[in-house]
Amino acid sequence: MHEFPKELTSGFSHSWEVTLPEYPTSESWNIRYLVRIKSDRLLDIPATTSDNAYQFSISSDDLKGVLLSVVPWQCVAVKGDIRKLVTNGKVKLVPDLSDTSVDFRDYPEKMLAAVDAVLEGRLDDPITEVEYNGRRLKYLPVNELLELRKMFLTMLPQNQRIQTIRMEFR
């Protein structure tokens, strides 16, 4: 039975137990989960054993600062020179809502805010330093900014689009 969590939240502890009849604890298998948090960050979660089960735990610090994403994981069994892939999949990483350093907006929301900042003349706003296709937004002509705004607005989920449009007409 492979019960890796479907979602891991930053700032919280996670634990689970797995029974692997094909890799009994009595045969000294080294079982671990590997989670590729980012291209340069790997979370290695070794098992502890209890009777016939493998127990895994992640501390609240292990996932500190993760961004909303879906990342790959693997469960690996190692004994001596033998290394086997037990199972693999993807897990959703969720940022801690109490972490004030995380911008929870998705890409279209961020870009829409940047375009709006330029259109509204807030050029001192650091968000206007944003680039799109290698060009700084603050140097784009108004007609291109309006086209970008329209494009990013259509990328938003429908409920956000309606809310954004309502705010414009108030």
Coordinates of N, CA and C in Angstrom, one line a residue:
M1 N 0.8 -1.2 0.0 CA 0.0 0.0 0.0 C 0.9 1.2 0.0
H2 N 0.7 2.1 -1.0 CA 1.5 3.3 -1.1 C 0.6 4.5 -0.8
E3 N 0.8 5.2 0.3 CA -0.1 6.3 0.7 C 0.6 7.6 0.8
F4 N 1.3 8.0 -0.3 CA 2.0 9.3 -0.2 C 0.9 10.4 -0.3
P5 N 1.1 11.5 0.5 CA 0.0 12.5 0.5 C -0.2 13.1 -0.9
K6 N -1.4 13.5 -1.1 CA -1.7 14.2 -2.4 C -1.3 15.7 -2.4
E7 N -1.2 16.2 -1.2 CA -0.9 17.6 -1.0 C 0.0 17.8 0.2
L8 N 1.1 18.7 0.0 CA 2.0 19.0 1.1 C 1.9 20.5 1.3
T9 N 1.7 21.0 2.5 CA 1.6 22.4 2.8 C 2.8 22.9 3.6
S10 N 3.4 24.0 3.1 CA 4.5 24.6 3.7 C 4.2 25.0 5.1
G11 N 5.1 24.9 6.0 CA 4.9 25.3 7.4 C 4.2 24.4 8.3
F12 N 3.8 23.2 7.7 CA 3.1 22.2 8.5 C 3.9 20.9 8.5
S13 N 3.7 20.1 9.5 CA 4.3 18.7 9.6 C 3.4 17.8 8.8
H14 N 4.0 16.8 8.2 CA 3.3 15.7 7.5 C 3.8 14.4 7.9
S15 N 3.0 13.4 8.1 CA 3.5 12.0 8.4 C 2.5 11.0 7.8
W16 N 3.0 9.9 7.4 CA 2.2 8.8 6.8 C 3.0 7.5 7.0
E17 N 2.2 6.4 6.8 CA 2.8 5.1 7.0 C 2.5 4.3 5.8
V18 N 3.4 3.4 5.4 CA 3.3 2.6 4.2 C 3.7 1.2 4.5
T19 N 2.9 0.2 4.0 CA 3.3 -1.2 4.1 C 3.6 -1.7 2.7
L20 N 4.8 -2.3 2.6 CA 5.3 -2.8 1.3 C 5.6 -4.3 1.5
P21 N 4.6 -5.2 1.2 CA 4.9 -6.6 1.4 C 6.1 -7.1 0.5
E22 N 6.3 -6.4 -0.7 CA 7.4 -6.9 -1.5 C 8.7 -6.4 -1.0
Y23 N 8.7 -5.5 0.0 CA 10.0 -5.0 0.6 C 9.8 -5.1 2.1
P24 N 9.8 -6.3 2.7 CA 9.5 -6.4 4.1 C 10.6 -5.7 5.0
T25 N 10.2 -5.1 6.1 CA 11.1 -4.5 7.0 C 12.1 -5.4 7.5
S26 N 11.8 -6.7 7.6 CA 12.7 -7.7 8.2 C 13.9 -8.0 7.2
E27 N 13.8 -7.5 6.0 CA 14.9 -7.8 5.0 C 15.8 -6.6 4.8
S28 N 15.8 -5.6 5.7 CA 16.7 -4.5 5.8 C 16.6 -3.6 4.5
W29 N 15.5 -3.4 3.9 CA 15.4 -2.5 2.8 C 15.4 -1.1 3.3
N30 N 16.1 -0.2 2.6 CA 16.2 1.2 2.9 C 15.1 1.9 2.0
I31 N 14.0 2.3 2.5 CA 13.0 2.9 1.7 C 13.0 4.4 2.0
R32 N 12.9 5.2 0.9 CA 12.8 6.7 1.0 C 12.0 7.3 -0.1
Y33 N 11.4 8.4 0.2 CA 10.7 9.2 -0.8 C 11.6 10.4 -1.2
L34 N 11.6 10.7 -2.4 CA 12.4 11.8 -3.0 C 11.3 12.7 -3.6
V35 N 11.4 14.0 -3.2 CA 10.4 15.0 -3.8 C 11.3 16.1 -4.4
R36 N 11.1 16.4 -5.7 CA 11.8 17.4 -6.4 C 11.1 18.7 -6.2
I37 N 11.4 19.5 -5.1 CA 10.8 20.7 -4.8 C 11.0 21.8 -5.9
K38 N 12.2 21.9 -6.3 CA 12.6 22.8 -7.4 C 13.7 22.1 -8.1
S39 N 14.1 22.7 -9.2 CA 15.2 22.0 -10.0 C 16.5 21.8 -9.2
D40 N 16.7 22.7 -8.2 CA 17.9 22.6 -7.4 C 17.6 22.2 -6.0
R41 N 16.5 21.7 -5.7 CA 16.1 21.4 -4.3 C 15.4 20.1 -4.2
L42 N 16.0 19.1 -3.6 CA 15.5 17.7 -3.5 C 15.2 17.5 -2.0
L43 N 14.0 17.0 -1.7 CA 13.6 16.7 -0.3 C 13.7 15.1 -0.3
D44 N 14.6 14.7 0.6 CA 14.9 13.2 0.8 C 14.2 12.8 2.1
I45 N 13.3 11.9 2.1 CA 12.5 11.5 3.3 C 12.7 10.1 3.6
P46 N 13.7 9.7 4.5 CA 14.0 8.4 4.8 C 12.9 7.8 5.7
A47 N 12.7 6.5 5.6 CA 11.7 5.8 6.5 C 12.3 5.3 7.8
T48 N 11.5 5.3 8.8 CA 11.8 4.5 10.0 C 10.8 3.3 10.0
T49 N 11.2 2.2 10.7 CA 10.4 1.1 10.6 C 9.7 0.8 11.9
S50 N 8.5 0.2 11.8 CA 7.7 -0.1 13.0 C 6.9 -1.4 12.6
D51 N 7.2 -2.5 13.2 CA 6.6 -3.8 12.9 C 6.8 -4.1 11.4
N52 N 5.8 -4.1 10.6 CA 5.9 -4.4 9.2 C 5.6 -3.2 8.3
A53 N 5.7 -2.0 8.9 CA 5.4 -0.8 8.2 C 6.6 0.2 8.2
Y54 N 6.5 1.0 7.2 CA 7.5 2.1 7.0 C 6.8 3.4 7.4
Q55 N 7.5 4.2 8.2 CA 6.9 5.5 8.6 C 7.7 6.6 8.1
F56 N 7.0 7.6 7.6 CA 7.7 8.8 7.0 C 7.2 10.0 7.7
S57 N 8.1 11.0 7.8 CA 7.6 12.3 8.4 C 8.4 13.5 7.8
I58 N 7.7 14.6 7.6 CA 8.3 15.8 7.1 C 8.1 16.9 8.2
S59 N 9.1 17.6 8.6 CA 9.0 18.6 9.6 C 8.4 19.9 8.9
S60 N 7.9 20.8 9.7 CA 7.4 22.0 9.2 C 8.4 22.9 8.5
D61 N 9.7 22.7 8.8 CA 10.8 23.5 8.2 C 11.2 22.9 6.8
D62 N 10.9 21.6 6.6 CA 11.3 21.0 5.4 C 10.7 21.6 4.1
L63 N 9.5 22.1 4.2 CA 8.9 22.7 3.1 C 8.8 24.2 3.1
K64 N 9.6 24.8 4.0 CA 9.5 26.3 4.2 C 9.7 27.0 2.9
G65 N 8.9 27.9 2.6 CA 9.0 28.8 1.4 C 8.6 28.2 0.1
V66 N 7.9 27.1 0.1 CA 7.5 26.5 -1.2 C 6.5 27.3 -1.9
L67 N 6.5 27.3 -3.2 CA 5.5 28.1 -4.0 C 4.4 27.1 -4.5
L68 N 3.3 27.6 -4.8 CA 2.2 26.7 -5.3 C 2.7 26.0 -6.6
S69 N 2.7 24.7 -6.6 CA 3.2 24.0 -7.8 C 2.8 22.5 -7.6
V70 N 3.0 21.8 -8.7 CA 2.8 20.4 -8.7 C 4.2 19.8 -9.1
V71 N 4.7 18.9 -8.3 CA 6.1 18.4 -8.5 C 6.1 16.9 -8.4
P72 N 7.2 16.3 -9.0 CA 7.3 14.8 -9.0 C 7.9 14.3 -7.7
W73 N 7.5 13.1 -7.4 CA 8.1 12.3 -6.3 C 8.3 10.9 -6.7
Q74 N 9.2 10.2 -6.0 CA 9.5 8.8 -6.2 C 9.6 8.1 -4.8
C75 N 9.2 6.9 -4.8 CA 9.5 6.0 -3.6 C 10.6 5.0 -4.1
V76 N 11.7 5.0 -3.4 CA 12.8 4.2 -3.8 C 13.2 3.2 -2.7
A77 N 13.4 1.9 -3.1 CA 13.9 0.9 -2.2 C 15.3 0.5 -2.5
V78 N 16.2 0.5 -1.5 CA 17.6 0.2 -1.7 C 18.0 -0.8 -0.7
K79 N 18.8 -1.8 -1.2 CA 19.4 -2.8 -0.4 C 20.7 -3.2 -1.0
G80 N 21.8 -2.8 -0.4 CA 23.1 -3.1 -1.0 C 23.2 -2.4 -2.4
D81 N 23.6 -3.2 -3.4 CA 23.7 -2.7 -4.8 C 22.4 -2.6 -5.5
I82 N 21.3 -3.1 -4.9 CA 20.0 -3.1 -5.6 C 19.3 -1.8 -5.3
R83 N 18.8 -1.2 -6.3 CA 18.0 0.1 -6.2 C 16.8 -0.1 -7.1
K84 N 15.6 0.0 -6.5 CA 14.4 -0.2 -7.2 C 13.4 0.9 -7.0
L85 N 12.7 1.3 -8.1 CA 11.6 2.3 -8.0 C 10.4 1.6 -7.6
V86 N 9.9 1.9 -6.4 CA 8.7 1.3 -5.9 C 7.4 1.9 -6.5
T87 N 7.4 3.2 -6.5 CA 6.2 3.9 -7.2 C 6.6 5.4 -7.3
N88 N 5.8 6.1 -8.1 CA 6.1 7.5 -8.3 C 4.8 8.2 -8.6
G89 N 4.9 9.5 -8.6 CA 3.7 10.3 -8.9 C 4.0 11.8 -8.8
K90 N 2.9 12.6 -8.6 CA 3.1 14.0 -8.5 C 2.3 14.5 -7.2
V91 N 2.8 15.5 -6.6 CA 2.2 16.0 -5.4 C 2.0 17.5 -5.5
K92 N 0.9 18.0 -5.0 CA 0.7 19.5 -5.0 C 1.3 20.1 -3.8
L93 N 2.2 21.1 -4.0 CA 2.8 21.9 -2.9 C 2.0 23.1 -2.7
V94 N 1.6 23.4 -1.5 CA 0.8 24.5 -1.2 C 1.5 25.4 -0.2
P95 N 1.6 26.7 -0.5 CA 2.3 27.6 0.4 C 1.5 27.8 1.7
D96 N 2.2 28.2 2.8 CA 1.5 28.5 4.0 C 0.9 29.9 3.9
L97 N -0.4 30.0 4.2 CA -1.1 31.2 4.0 C -0.6 32.3 5.0
S98 N 0.0 31.9 6.1 CA 0.5 32.9 7.1 C 1.9 33.4 6.7
D99 N 2.5 32.9 5.6 CA 3.8 33.4 5.2 C 3.6 34.6 4.4
T100 N 3.9 35.8 4.9 CA 3.7 37.1 4.3 C 4.7 37.3 3.1
S101 N 5.7 36.5 3.0 CA 6.7 36.7 1.9 C 6.3 36.1 0.6
V102 N 5.2 35.3 0.6 CA 4.8 34.6 -0.6 C 3.7 35.4 -1.3
D103 N 3.8 35.6 -2.6 CA 2.8 36.3 -3.5 C 1.9 35.1 -4.0
F104 N 0.7 35.1 -3.6 CA -0.2 34.0 -3.9 C -0.9 34.1 -5.3
R105 N -0.7 35.2 -5.9 CA -1.3 35.4 -7.2 C -0.6 34.6 -8.2
D106 N -1.4 34.1 -9.2 CA -0.8 33.4 -10.3 C -0.3 34.3 -11.4
Y107 N 0.4 33.8 -12.4 CA 1.0 34.6 -13.4 C 0.1 35.6 -14.1
P108 N -1.1 35.2 -14.6 CA -1.9 36.2 -15.2 C -2.3 37.3 -14.3
E109 N -2.6 37.0 -13.0 CA -2.9 38.1 -12.0 C -1.8 39.1 -11.9
K110 N -0.5 38.5 -11.7 CA 0.6 39.4 -11.5 C 0.8 40.3 -12.8
M111 N 0.7 39.7 -14.0 CA 0.9 40.5 -15.2 C -0.2 41.5 -15.4
L112 N -1.4 41.1 -15.1 CA -2.5 42.1 -15.2 C -2.3 43.3 -14.2
A113 N -1.8 43.0 -13.0 CA -1.5 44.1 -12.1 C -0.4 45.0 -12.6
A114 N 0.6 44.4 -13.2 CA 1.7 45.2 -13.8 C 1.3 46.0 -14.9
V115 N 0.5 45.5 -15.8 CA 0.0 46.3 -17.0 C -0.9 47.4 -16.4
D116 N -1.8 47.1 -15.5 CA -2.6 48.2 -14.9 C -1.8 49.3 -14.2
A117 N -0.7 48.9 -13.6 CA 0.2 49.9 -12.9 C 0.7 50.8 -14.0
V118 N 1.1 50.3 -15.1 CA 1.7 51.2 -16.2 C 0.6 52.0 -16.7
L119 N -0.5 51.5 -17.0 CA -1.6 52.2 -17.6 C -2.1 53.3 -16.7
E120 N -2.0 53.1 -15.4 CA -2.5 54.1 -14.4 C -1.4 55.1 -14.0
G121 N -0.3 55.0 -14.6 CA 0.8 55.9 -14.4 C 1.6 55.8 -13.1
R122 N 1.5 54.6 -12.5 CA 2.3 54.4 -11.3 C 3.7 53.9 -11.7
L123 N 4.4 54.7 -12.4 CA 5.7 54.3 -12.9 C 6.8 54.1 -11.8
D124 N 6.5 54.6 -10.6 CA 7.5 54.4 -9.5 C 7.2 53.1 -8.8
D125 N 6.2 52.4 -9.2 CA 5.8 51.1 -8.6 C 6.8 50.1 -9.1
P126 N 7.5 49.3 -8.2 CA 8.5 48.4 -8.7 C 7.9 47.3 -9.6
I127 N 6.6 47.1 -9.6 CA 6.0 46.1 -10.5 C 6.1 46.5 -11.9
T128 N 6.3 47.8 -12.2 CA 6.4 48.2 -13.6 C 7.7 47.8 -14.3
E129 N 8.6 47.3 -13.5 CA 9.9 46.9 -14.0 C 9.8 45.5 -14.7
V130 N 8.6 44.9 -14.6 CA 8.3 43.6 -15.2 C 8.5 43.6 -16.7
E131 N 9.1 42.5 -17.2 CA 9.3 42.3 -18.6 C 8.3 41.3 -19.2
Y132 N 7.9 41.5 -20.4 CA 7.1 40.5 -21.1 C 7.8 40.4 -22.5
N133 N 8.1 39.2 -22.9 CA 8.8 38.9 -24.2 C 10.0 39.8 -24.4
G134 N 10.8 40.0 -23.3 CA 12.0 40.7 -23.4 C 11.9 42.2 -23.4
R135 N 10.7 42.7 -23.3 CA 10.5 44.2 -23.3 C 9.8 44.6 -22.0
R136 N 10.3 45.7 -21.4 CA 9.8 46.3 -20.2 C 8.4 46.9 -20.5
L137 N 7.5 46.5 -19.6 CA 6.1 47.0 -19.8 C 6.0 48.5 -19.8
K138 N 6.8 49.2 -19.0 CA 6.7 50.7 -18.9 C 7.1 51.4 -20.2
Y139 N 7.7 50.6 -21.1 CA 8.1 51.3 -22.4 C 7.2 50.9 -23.6
L140 N 6.2 50.0 -23.3 CA 5.3 49.6 -24.4 C 4.2 50.7 -24.7
P141 N 3.8 50.8 -25.9 CA 2.8 51.8 -26.3 C 1.4 51.4 -25.6
V142 N 0.6 52.3 -25.4 CA -0.7 52.0 -24.8 C -1.5 51.0 -25.5
N143 N -1.5 51.0 -26.9 CA -2.3 50.0 -27.6 C -1.8 48.6 -27.3
E144 N -0.5 48.4 -27.2 CA 0.1 47.1 -26.8 C -0.2 46.7 -25.4
L145 N -0.2 47.7 -24.5 CA -0.6 47.4 -23.1 C -2.0 46.9 -23.0
L146 N -2.9 47.6 -23.8 CA -4.3 47.2 -23.7 C -4.5 45.8 -24.3
E147 N -3.8 45.4 -25.3 CA -3.8 44.1 -25.9 C -3.3 43.1 -24.8
L148 N -2.2 43.4 -24.2 CA -1.7 42.5 -23.1 C -2.7 42.4 -22.0
R149 N -3.3 43.5 -21.6 CA -4.3 43.4 -20.5 C -5.5 42.5 -20.9
K150 N -5.9 42.6 -22.1 CA -7.0 41.8 -22.6 C -6.6 40.3 -22.6
M151 N -5.4 40.0 -23.0 CA -4.9 38.7 -23.1 C -4.8 38.1 -21.6
F152 N -4.2 38.8 -20.7 CA -4.1 38.3 -19.3 C -5.4 38.2 -18.6
L153 N -6.4 39.1 -19.0 CA -7.7 39.0 -18.4 C -8.4 37.7 -18.8
T154 N -8.2 37.3 -20.1 CA -8.9 36.1 -20.6 C -8.2 34.9 -19.9
M155 N -7.0 35.0 -19.4 CA -6.3 33.8 -18.8 C -6.8 33.6 -17.4
L156 N -7.4 34.6 -16.8 CA -7.9 34.4 -15.4 C -9.2 33.5 -15.4
P157 N -9.3 32.8 -14.3 CA -10.6 32.0 -14.2 C -11.8 32.9 -14.3
Q158 N -12.9 32.3 -14.8 CA -14.1 33.2 -15.1 C -14.5 34.0 -13.9
N159 N -14.5 33.4 -12.7 CA -15.0 34.2 -11.5 C -14.1 35.4 -11.2
Q160 N -12.8 35.2 -11.4 CA -11.9 36.4 -11.2 C -12.1 37.4 -12.3
R161 N -12.4 37.0 -13.5 CA -12.6 37.9 -14.7 C -13.8 38.8 -14.4
I162 N -14.9 38.2 -13.9 CA -16.1 38.9 -13.6 C -15.8 39.9 -12.5
Q163 N -15.1 39.5 -11.5 CA -14.8 40.4 -10.4 C -13.9 41.6 -10.8
T164 N -12.9 41.3 -11.7 CA -12.0 42.4 -12.2 C -12.8 43.3 -13.0
I165 N -13.7 42.9 -13.9 CA -14.5 43.7 -14.8 C -15.4 44.6 -14.0
R166 N -16.0 44.0 -12.9 CA -16.9 44.8 -12.1 C -16.2 45.9 -11.4
M167 N -14.9 45.7 -10.9 CA -14.1 46.7 -10.3 C -13.8 47.8 -11.2
E168 N -13.7 47.6 -12.5 CA -13.4 48.6 -13.5 C -14.5 49.6 -13.7
F169 N -15.8 49.1 -13.5 CA -16.9 50.0 -13.8 C -17.5 50.6 -12.5
R170 N -16.8 50.5 -11.4 CA -17.3 51.2 -10.2 C -16.9 52.6 -10.1

